[in-house]
Coordinates of C-alpha atoms and ligand atoms in Angstrom, one line a residue:
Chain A
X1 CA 96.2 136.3 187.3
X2 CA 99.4 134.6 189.0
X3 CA 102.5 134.1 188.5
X4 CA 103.7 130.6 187.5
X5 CA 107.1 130.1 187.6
X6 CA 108.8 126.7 185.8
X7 CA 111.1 125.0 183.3
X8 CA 110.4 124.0 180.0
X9 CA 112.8 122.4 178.2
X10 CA 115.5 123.0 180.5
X11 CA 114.9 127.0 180.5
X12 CA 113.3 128.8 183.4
X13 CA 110.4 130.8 182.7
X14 CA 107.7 132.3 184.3
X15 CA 104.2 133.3 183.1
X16 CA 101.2 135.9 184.3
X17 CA 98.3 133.8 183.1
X18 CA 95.2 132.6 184.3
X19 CA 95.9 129.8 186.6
X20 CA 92.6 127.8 184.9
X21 CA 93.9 127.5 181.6
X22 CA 94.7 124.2 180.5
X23 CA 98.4 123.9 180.1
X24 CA 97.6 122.4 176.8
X25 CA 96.7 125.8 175.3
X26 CA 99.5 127.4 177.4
X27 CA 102.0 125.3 175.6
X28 CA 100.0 125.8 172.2
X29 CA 99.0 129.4 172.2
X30 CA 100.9 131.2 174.2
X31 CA 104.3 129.5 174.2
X32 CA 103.9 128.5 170.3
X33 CA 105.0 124.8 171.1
X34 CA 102.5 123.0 169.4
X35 CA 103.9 119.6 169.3
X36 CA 101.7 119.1 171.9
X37 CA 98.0 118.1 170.4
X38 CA 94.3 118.5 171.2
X39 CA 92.3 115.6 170.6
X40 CA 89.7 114.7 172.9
X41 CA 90.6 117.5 175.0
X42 CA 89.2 114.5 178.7
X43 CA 92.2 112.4 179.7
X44 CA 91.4 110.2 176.7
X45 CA 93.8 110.0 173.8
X46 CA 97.0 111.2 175.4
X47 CA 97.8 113.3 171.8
X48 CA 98.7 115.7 174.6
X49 CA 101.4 114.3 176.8
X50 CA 103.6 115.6 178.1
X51 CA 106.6 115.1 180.5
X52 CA 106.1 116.5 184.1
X53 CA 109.1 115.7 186.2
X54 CA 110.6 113.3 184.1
X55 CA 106.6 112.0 184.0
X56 CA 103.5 111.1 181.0
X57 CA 100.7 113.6 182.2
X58 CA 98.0 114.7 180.1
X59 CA 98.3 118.3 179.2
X60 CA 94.5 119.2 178.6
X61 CA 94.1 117.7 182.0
X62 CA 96.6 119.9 184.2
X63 CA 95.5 123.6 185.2
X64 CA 98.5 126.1 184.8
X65 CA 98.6 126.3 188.3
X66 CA 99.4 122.7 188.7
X67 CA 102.9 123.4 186.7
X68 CA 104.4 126.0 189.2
X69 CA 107.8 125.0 190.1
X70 CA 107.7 121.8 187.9
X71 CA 109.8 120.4 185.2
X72 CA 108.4 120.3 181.5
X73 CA 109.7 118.4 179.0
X74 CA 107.5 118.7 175.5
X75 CA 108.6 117.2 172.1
X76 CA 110.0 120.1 171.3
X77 CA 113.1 119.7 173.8
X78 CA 112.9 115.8 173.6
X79 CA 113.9 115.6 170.0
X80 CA 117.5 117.4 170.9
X81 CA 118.2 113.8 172.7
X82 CA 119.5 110.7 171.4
X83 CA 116.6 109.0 173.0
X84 CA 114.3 110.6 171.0
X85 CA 116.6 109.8 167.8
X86 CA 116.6 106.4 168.7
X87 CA 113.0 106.4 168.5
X88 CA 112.0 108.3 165.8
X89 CA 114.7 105.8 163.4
X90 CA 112.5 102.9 164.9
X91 CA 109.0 104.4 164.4
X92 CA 110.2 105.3 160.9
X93 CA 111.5 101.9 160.1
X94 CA 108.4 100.1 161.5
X95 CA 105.8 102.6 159.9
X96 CA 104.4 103.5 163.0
X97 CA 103.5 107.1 162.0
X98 CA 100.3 107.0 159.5
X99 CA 98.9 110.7 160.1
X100 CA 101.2 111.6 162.9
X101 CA 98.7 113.2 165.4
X102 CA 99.5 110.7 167.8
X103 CA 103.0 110.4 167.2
X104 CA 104.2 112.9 169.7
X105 CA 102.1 111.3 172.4
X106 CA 103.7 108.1 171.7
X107 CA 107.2 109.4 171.7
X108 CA 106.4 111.0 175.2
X109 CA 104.4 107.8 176.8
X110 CA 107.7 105.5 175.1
X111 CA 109.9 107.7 176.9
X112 CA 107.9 107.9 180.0
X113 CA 108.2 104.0 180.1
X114 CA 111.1 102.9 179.0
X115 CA 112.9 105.5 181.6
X116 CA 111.5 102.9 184.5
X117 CA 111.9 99.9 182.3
X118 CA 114.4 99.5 179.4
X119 CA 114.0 96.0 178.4
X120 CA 110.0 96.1 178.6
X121 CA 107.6 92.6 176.8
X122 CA 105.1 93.5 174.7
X123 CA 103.0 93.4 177.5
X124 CA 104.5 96.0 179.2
X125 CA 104.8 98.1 176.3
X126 CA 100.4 98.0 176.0
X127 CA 100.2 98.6 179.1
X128 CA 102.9 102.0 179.6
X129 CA 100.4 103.1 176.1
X130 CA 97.5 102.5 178.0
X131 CA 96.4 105.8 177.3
X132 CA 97.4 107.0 174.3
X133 CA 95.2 106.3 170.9
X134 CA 96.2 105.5 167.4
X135 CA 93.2 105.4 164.8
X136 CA 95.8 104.6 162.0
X137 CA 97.8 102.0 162.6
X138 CA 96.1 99.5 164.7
X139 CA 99.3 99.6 167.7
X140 CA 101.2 96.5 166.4
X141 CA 103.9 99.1 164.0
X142 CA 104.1 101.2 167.6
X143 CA 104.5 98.4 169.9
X144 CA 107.1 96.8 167.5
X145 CA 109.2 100.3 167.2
X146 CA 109.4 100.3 170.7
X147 CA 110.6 97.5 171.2
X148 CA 113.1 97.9 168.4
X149 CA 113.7 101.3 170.0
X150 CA 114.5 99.4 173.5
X151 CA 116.5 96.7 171.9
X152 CA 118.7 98.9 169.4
X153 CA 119.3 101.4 171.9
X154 CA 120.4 99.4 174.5
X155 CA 121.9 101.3 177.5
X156 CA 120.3 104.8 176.5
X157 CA 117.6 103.9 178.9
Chain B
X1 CA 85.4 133.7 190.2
X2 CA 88.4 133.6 192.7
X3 CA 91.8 131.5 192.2
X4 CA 93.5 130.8 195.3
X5 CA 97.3 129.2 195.5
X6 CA 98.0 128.3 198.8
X7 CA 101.5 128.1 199.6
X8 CA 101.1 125.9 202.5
X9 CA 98.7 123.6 204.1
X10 CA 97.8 125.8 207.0
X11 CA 97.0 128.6 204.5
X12 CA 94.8 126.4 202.5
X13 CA 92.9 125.4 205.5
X14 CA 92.4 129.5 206.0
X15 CA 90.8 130.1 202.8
X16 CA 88.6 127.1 203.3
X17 CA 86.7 129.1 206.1
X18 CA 85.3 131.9 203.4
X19 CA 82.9 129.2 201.9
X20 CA 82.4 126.6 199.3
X21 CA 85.5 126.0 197.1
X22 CA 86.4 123.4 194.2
X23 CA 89.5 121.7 196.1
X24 CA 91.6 120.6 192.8
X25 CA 93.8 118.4 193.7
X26 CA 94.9 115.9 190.3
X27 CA 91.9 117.7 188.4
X28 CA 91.5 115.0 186.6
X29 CA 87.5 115.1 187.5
X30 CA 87.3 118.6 188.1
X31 CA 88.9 119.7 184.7
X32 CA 86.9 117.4 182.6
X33 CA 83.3 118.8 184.4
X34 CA 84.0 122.1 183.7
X35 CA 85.5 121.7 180.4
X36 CA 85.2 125.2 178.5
X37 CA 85.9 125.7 174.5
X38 CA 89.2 124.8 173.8
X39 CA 91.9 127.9 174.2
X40 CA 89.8 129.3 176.5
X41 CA 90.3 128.3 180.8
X42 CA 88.6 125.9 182.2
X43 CA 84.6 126.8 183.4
X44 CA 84.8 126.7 187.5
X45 CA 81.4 127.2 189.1
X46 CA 83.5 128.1 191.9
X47 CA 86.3 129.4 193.4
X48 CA 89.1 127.0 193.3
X49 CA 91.9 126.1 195.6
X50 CA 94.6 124.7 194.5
X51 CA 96.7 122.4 195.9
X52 CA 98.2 120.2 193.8
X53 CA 101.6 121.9 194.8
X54 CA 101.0 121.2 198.9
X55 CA 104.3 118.7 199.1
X56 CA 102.8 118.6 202.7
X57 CA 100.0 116.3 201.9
X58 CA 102.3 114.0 199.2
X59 CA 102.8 111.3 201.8
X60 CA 102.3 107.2 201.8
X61 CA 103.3 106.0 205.7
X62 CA 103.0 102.9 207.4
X63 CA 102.2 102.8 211.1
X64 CA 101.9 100.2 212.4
X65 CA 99.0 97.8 210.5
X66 CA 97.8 101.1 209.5
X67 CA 99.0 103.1 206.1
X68 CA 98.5 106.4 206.3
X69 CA 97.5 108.2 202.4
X70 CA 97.7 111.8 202.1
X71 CA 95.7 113.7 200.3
X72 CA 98.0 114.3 197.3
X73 CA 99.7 111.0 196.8
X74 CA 99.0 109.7 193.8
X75 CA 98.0 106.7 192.3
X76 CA 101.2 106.1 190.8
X77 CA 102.6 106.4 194.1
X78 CA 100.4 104.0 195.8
X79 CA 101.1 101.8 192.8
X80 CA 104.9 101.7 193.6
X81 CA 104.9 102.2 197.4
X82 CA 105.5 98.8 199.4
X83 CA 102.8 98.7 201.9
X84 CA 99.7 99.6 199.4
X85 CA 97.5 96.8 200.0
X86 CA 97.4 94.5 196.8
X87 CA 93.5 94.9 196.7
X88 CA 94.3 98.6 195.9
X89 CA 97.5 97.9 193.6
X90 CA 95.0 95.6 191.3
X91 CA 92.6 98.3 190.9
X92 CA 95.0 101.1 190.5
X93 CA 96.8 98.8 187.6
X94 CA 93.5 98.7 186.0
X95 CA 92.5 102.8 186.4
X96 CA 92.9 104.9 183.3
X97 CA 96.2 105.8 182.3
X98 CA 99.9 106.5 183.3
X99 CA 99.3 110.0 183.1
X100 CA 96.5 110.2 185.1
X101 CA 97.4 108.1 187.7
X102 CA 100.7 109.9 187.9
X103 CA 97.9 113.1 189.2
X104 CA 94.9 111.8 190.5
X105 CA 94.5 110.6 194.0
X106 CA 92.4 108.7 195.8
X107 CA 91.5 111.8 198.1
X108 CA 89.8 113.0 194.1
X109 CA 88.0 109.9 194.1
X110 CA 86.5 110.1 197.3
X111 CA 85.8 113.8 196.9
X112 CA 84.1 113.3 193.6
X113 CA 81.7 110.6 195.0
X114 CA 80.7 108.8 192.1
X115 CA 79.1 105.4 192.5
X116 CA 81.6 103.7 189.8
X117 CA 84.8 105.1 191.5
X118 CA 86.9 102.1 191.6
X119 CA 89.1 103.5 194.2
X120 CA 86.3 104.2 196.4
X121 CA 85.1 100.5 196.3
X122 CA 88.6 99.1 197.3
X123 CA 88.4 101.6 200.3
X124 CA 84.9 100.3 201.3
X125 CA 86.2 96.8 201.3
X126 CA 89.5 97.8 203.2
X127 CA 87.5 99.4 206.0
X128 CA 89.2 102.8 205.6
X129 CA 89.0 106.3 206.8
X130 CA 89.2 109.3 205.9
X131 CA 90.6 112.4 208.0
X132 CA 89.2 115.7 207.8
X133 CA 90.6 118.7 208.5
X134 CA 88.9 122.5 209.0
X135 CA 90.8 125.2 209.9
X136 CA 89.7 124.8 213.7
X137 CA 88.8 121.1 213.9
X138 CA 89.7 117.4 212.8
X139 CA 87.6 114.4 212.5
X140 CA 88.0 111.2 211.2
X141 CA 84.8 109.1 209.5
X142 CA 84.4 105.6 208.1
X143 CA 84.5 106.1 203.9
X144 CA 80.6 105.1 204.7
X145 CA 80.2 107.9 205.9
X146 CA 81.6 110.3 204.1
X147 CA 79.6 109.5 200.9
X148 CA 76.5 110.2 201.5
X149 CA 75.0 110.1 197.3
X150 CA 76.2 110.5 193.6
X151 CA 78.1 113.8 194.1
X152 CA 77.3 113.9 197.6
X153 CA 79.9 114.1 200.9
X154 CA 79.6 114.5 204.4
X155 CA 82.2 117.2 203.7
X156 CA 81.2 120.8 205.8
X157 CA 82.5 124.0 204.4
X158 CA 85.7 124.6 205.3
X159 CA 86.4 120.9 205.3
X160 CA 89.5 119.0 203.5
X161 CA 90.5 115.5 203.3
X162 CA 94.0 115.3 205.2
X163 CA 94.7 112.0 204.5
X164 CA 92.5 108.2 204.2
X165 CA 93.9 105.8 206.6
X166 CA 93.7 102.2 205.2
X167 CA 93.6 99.1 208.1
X168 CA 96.6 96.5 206.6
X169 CA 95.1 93.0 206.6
X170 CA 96.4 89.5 204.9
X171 CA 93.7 87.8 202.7
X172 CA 94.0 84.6 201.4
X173 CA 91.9 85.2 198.1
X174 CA 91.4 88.4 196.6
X175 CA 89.4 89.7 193.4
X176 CA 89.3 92.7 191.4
X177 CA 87.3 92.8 188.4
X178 CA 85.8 95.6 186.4
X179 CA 83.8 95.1 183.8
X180 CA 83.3 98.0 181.4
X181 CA 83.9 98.8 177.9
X182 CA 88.3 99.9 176.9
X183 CA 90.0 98.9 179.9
X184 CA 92.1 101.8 180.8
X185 CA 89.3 104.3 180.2
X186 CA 86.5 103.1 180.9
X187 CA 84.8 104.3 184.4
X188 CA 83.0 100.8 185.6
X189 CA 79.9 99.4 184.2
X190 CA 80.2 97.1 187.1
X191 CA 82.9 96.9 189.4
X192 CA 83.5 94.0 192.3
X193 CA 85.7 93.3 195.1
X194 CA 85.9 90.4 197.3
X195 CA 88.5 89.4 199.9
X196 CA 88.4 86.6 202.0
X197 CA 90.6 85.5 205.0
X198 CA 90.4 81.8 206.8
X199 CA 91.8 79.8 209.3
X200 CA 92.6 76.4 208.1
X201 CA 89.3 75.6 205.9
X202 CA 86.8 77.8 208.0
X203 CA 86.3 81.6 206.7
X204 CA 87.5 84.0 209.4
X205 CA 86.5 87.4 207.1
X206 CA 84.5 87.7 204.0
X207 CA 84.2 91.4 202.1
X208 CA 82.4 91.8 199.1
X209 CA 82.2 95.1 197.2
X210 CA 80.0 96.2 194.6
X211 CA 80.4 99.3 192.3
X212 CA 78.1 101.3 190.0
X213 CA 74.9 99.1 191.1
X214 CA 73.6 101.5 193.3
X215 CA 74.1 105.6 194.4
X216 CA 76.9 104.8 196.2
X217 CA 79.3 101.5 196.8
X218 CA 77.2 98.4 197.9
X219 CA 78.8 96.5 201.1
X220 CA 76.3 95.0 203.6
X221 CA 78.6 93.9 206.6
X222 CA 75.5 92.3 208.2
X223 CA 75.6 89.7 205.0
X224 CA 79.1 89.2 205.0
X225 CA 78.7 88.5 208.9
X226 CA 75.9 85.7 208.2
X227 CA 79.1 83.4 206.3
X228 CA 81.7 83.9 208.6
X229 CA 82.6 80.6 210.4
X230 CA 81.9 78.2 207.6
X231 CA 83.9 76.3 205.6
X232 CA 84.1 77.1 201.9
X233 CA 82.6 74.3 201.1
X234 CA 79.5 75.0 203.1
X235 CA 79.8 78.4 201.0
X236 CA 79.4 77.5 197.8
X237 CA 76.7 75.2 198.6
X238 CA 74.6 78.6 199.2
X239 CA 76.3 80.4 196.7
X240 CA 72.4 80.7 195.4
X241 CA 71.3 82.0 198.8
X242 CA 74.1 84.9 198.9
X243 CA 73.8 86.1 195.3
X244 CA 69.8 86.6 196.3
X245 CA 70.8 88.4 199.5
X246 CA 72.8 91.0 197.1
X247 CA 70.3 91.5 195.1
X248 CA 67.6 93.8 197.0
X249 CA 70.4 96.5 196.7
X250 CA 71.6 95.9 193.1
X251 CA 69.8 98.6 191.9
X252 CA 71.5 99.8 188.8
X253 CA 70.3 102.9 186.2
X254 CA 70.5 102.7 182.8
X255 CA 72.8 105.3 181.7
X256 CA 75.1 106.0 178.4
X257 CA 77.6 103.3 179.7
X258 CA 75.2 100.0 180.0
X259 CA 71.5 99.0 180.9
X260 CA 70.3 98.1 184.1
X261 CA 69.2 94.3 183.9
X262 CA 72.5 93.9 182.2
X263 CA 74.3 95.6 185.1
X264 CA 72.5 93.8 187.5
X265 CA 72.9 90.2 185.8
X266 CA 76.7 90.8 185.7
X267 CA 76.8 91.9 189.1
X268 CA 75.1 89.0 190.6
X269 CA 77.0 87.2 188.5
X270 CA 80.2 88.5 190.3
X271 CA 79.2 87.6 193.2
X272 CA 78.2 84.5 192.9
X273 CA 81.7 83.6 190.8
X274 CA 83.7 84.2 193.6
X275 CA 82.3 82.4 196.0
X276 CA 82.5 79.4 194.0
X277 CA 86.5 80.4 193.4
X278 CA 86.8 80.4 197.2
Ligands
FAD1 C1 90.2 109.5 181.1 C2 89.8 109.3 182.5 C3 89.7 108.0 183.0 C4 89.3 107.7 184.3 N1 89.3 106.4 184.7 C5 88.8 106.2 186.0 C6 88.7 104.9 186.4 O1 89.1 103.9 185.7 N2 88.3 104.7 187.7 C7 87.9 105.7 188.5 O2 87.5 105.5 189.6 N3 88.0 107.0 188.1 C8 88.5 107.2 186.8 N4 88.5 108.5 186.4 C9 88.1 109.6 187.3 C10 89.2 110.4 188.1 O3 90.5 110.2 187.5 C11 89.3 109.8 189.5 O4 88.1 110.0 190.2 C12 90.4 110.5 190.3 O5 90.7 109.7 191.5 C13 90.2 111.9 190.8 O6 91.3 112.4 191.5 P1 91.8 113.9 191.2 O7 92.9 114.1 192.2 O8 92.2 114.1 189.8 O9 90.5 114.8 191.6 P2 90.1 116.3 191.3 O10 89.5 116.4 190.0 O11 91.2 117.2 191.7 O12 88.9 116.4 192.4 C14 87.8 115.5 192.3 C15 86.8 115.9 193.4 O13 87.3 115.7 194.7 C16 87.4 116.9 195.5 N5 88.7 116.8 196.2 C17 89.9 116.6 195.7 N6 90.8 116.6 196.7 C18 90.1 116.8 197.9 C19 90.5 116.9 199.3 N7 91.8 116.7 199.7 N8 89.5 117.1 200.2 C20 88.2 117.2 199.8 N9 87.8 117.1 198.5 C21 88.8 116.9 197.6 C22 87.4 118.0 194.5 O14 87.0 119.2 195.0 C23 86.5 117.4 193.4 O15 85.1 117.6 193.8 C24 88.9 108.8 185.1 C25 89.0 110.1 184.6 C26 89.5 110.4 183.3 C27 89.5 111.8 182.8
FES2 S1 93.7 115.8 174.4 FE1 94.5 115.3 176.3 S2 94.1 113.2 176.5 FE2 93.1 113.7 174.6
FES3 S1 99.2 107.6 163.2 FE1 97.3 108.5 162.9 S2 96.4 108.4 164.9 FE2 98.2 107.3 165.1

């Protein structure tokens, strides 16, 4: 057991955990934020970003102990921005969310990206979603929200 | 099985001296190898240090024509930092994913040893070293040397990479290619490096690099050393000669990932394709 001490969503806490659990199941079971998902569980799908330090990381990949005295930003506290509204009108009007397991991944890498580059090509935009899988919607609805996203929220960024 | 948290370097170093740890650094290897059921922490076969947190060791410095790469930087720090060689800013744009190259390092790479790391290649074709660090002692060794197999480093007990000192050098021609299944995913099939540097039309300093053929990175300096004063021309006129020199130690495995003649073919291949690009 140790004592991990961080913010999540702009509020300070500090856990007694096992400092090999994946912060995944942290965020999932023991802080009930589950907008975070599991799906391959290897640094493969990104269905588990997250934002470390303003940063995409994968969730399943990052030991608990990794996170002391870091910054989290989930889902959960990026939807109370008007980034994240920005986004989610774009994804909706582009049908960009089929199933929605990789949505919040999408959101996170988006935001991850568009923080170092607001005005990104297409290009750019494959390449900042270089890790995160869609099965449903074959990228072209994601890439073009985004870029909708970056375009009709100019100066958000 | 023990979890250790140093708070500083110097204290890491400490615990290294009670026997053979799991040094976690991104944990981008290290988490997926010892991958437990989900909800349930991860598997170490060992105790584990870790020192993702050691700010100490998060360090890119120039010196000189030498860039000094601490343990912990990332490859998203290399990626941005102004003196990372290009060689190593193509392959890093090709590794994996924003979010993992935001935590893994090249110190990982090393440390994990496999024969496809593509950071590993670019080091072998860069000449760099790598700086160890016991509690009591350091040393510094040629990235040769401290891969000795699949898995395998020269690494004692006790030992730590402190940083990987890369030698700056300007080549003319440089070439990065992978070839493996998804690009940002996939760990090399094959992967190839070649640099070249002349003066005027004569070839001053030829590199080649080969990943994933063999049990650890293929570069034969006593090959590369056979071209050096001629012209390119003169090159690719024994572009045959050079790809048959490689190919005694293109000795790939069949694995999940590709067969062997295929690996070999492309490999050659490779090889052979840049030289007639030079
Ligand atoms: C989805 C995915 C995609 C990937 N794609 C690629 C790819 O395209 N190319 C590629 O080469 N690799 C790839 N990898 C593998 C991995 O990301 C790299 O090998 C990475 O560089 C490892 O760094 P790390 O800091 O995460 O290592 P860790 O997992 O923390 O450590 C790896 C090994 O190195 C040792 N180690 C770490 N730091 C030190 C130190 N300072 N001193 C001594 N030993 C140390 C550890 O003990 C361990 O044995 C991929 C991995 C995943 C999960
Ligand atoms: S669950 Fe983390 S990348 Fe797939
Ligand atoms: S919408 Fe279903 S996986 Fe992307």
């Amino acid at each position: 057991m140790a004592d991990i001490t961080f913010t999540l969503n702009g509020e300070r806490i500090t856990l007694r955990e096992e400092p090999n659990l994946r912060f995944l199941d942290v965020l999932r079971e023991k802080l009930n934020h589950t907008g975070a998902k599991e799906g391959c569980g290897e640094g493969e799908c990104g269905a588990c970003a997250i934002l470390l330090d303003g940063h995409i990381v994968n969730s399943c990949l990052l030991p608990l102990a990794s996170v002391d005295g870091r910054d989290v930003v989930t889902i959960e506290g990026y939807r109370m921005t008007e980034r994240y509204q920005m986004l989610e009108k774009a994804f909706i009007e582009e049908g960009a969310v089929q199933c929605g397991i990789c949505t919040p991944g999408m959101m996170i890498a988006a935001e991850s990206m568009l923080r170092e580059n607001p005005d990104p090509t297409d290009e750019e935009i494959r390449h900042g979603l270089a890790g995160n899988l869609c099965r449903c919607t074959g990228y072209n609805m994601i890439i073009a929200a985004i870029r909708r996203a970056a375009k009709e929220g100019e100066g958000l960024w | 099985m023990r979890h250790i948290i140093p708070k500083t370097y110097r204290e890491a170093l400490e615990h290294l001296k009670s026997g053979s740890l799991h040094i976690l650094a991104g944990g981008t290897d290290l988490m997926v190898q010892n991958r437990a059921w989900s909800e349930t922490p991860v598997a170490f076969k060992k105790d584990t240090l870790y020192v993702y947190n050691l700010e100490e060791l998060r360090y890119i410095e120039r010196e000189g024509d030498m860039l000094h790469v601490g343990a912990l930087a990332s490859y998203d720090m290399l990626e941005r930092h102004p003196d990372t060689p290009s060689a190593l800013k193509r392959c890093i744009a090709l590794l994996a994913s924003p979010g993992l190259r935001r935590v893994a390092t090249l110190a990982g790479n090393i440390g994990n040893a496999s024969p496809a790391a593509d950071g590993v290649l670019v080091l072998y074709a860069l000449d760099a070293r790598v700086v160890l660090d016991s509690a009591d002692a350091t040393r510094e060794i040629p990235i040769e040397e401290a891969i000795t197999g699949p898995g395998r480093t020269a690494f004692e007990d006790g030992e730590m990479i402190r940083e990987i000192r890369i030698p700056l050098e300007d080549f003319d021609s440089e070439r990065f290619k992978k070839v493996g299944g998804r690009k940002a995913d996939a760990i090399s099939k094959v992967s190839f490096l070649g640099a070249a540097a002349f003066d005027g039309d004569v070839i001053k300093d030829l590199r080649l690099a080969l990943g994933a053929v063999n049990t650890t990175v293929v570069r034969r300096r006593e090959i590369e050393a056979q071209y050096q004063g001629l012209t390119a021309a003169d090159l690719k006129a024994r572009s045959q000669e050079i790809r048959e020199a490689y190919a005694p130690y293109v000795r790939p495995i069949d694995d999940q990932r590709s067969t062997a003649t295929y690996r070999r073919q492309v490999a050659l291949n490779l090889i052979e394709d840049y030289i007639h690009s030079l």
